[in-house]
XYZ file of C-alpha atoms in Angstrom:
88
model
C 10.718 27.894 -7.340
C 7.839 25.916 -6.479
C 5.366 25.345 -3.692
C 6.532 22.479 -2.765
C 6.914 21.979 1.435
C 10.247 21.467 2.631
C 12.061 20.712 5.903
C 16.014 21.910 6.195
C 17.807 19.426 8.827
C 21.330 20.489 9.893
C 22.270 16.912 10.274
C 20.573 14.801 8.033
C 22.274 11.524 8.720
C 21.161 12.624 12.323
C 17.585 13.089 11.747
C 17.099 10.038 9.326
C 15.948 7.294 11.446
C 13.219 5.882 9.081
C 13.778 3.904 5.680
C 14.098 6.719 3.345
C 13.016 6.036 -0.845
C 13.875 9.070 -2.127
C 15.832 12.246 -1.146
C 15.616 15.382 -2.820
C 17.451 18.327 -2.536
C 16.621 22.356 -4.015
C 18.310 25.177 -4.457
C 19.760 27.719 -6.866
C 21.338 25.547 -10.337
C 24.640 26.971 -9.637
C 24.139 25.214 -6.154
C 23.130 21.867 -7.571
C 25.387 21.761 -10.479
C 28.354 21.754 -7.505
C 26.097 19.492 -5.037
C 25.442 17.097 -7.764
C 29.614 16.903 -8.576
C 30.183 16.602 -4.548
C 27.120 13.487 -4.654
C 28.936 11.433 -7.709
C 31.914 11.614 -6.433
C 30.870 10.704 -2.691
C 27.800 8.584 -3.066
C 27.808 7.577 -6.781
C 28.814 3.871 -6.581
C 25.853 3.754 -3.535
C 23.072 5.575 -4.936
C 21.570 7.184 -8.704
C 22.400 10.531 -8.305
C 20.272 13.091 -11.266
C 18.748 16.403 -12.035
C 15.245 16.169 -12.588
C 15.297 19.724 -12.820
C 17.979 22.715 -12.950
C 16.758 23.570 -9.532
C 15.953 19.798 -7.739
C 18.992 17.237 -7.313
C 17.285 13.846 -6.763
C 18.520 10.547 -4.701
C 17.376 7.112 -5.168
C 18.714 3.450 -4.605
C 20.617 2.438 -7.438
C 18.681 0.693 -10.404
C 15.593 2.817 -9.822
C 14.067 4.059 -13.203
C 10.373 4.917 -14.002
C 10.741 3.849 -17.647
C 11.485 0.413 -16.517
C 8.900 0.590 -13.198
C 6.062 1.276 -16.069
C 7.149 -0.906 -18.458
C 6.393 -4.142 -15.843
C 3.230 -2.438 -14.741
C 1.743 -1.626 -18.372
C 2.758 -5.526 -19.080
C 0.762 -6.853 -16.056
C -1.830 -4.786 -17.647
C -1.487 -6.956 -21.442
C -0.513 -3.237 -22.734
C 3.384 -4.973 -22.696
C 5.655 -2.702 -25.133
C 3.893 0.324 -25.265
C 6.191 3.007 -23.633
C 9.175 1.480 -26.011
C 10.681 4.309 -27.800
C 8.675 6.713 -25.936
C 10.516 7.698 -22.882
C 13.746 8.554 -24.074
């Protein structure tokens, strides 16, 4: 779907050992559709669990959202308000 480089890990509590920011997983959108269902229901009060695309199923710490990431950086930058509106 994209030429993005990927590893596959058979284990991947296993082969974490590092602090990890973001996980994303690929496949087929039949695949992440039920992967995504599994997540919620498994993970969901842990983590934010979202499509970013049909094909990519996406992992991050709870409370993590761009919008609100660019928001504080555009106000540091006196530009405070600008993405309001824009991003939804």
């Amino acid at each position: 779907v994209c030429r993005m480089e990927y590893k596959e890990v058979p284990d991947l509590a296993a082969y974490v050992t590092f602090p990890v920011v973001k996980l994303m997983a690929c496949g087929a959108p039949e695949q992440i559709l039920a992967l995504e269902k599994q997540a919620r229901e498994a993970i969901g009060s842990r983590v934010d669990v979202f499509r970013s695309e049909d094909f990519y199923l996406e992992f991050v710490a709870k409370g993590i959202d761009k919008a609100a990431t660019l928001e504080v950086l555009l106000y540091s930058m006196g530009q405070h308000g600008r993405l309001r509106g824009q991003l939804q």
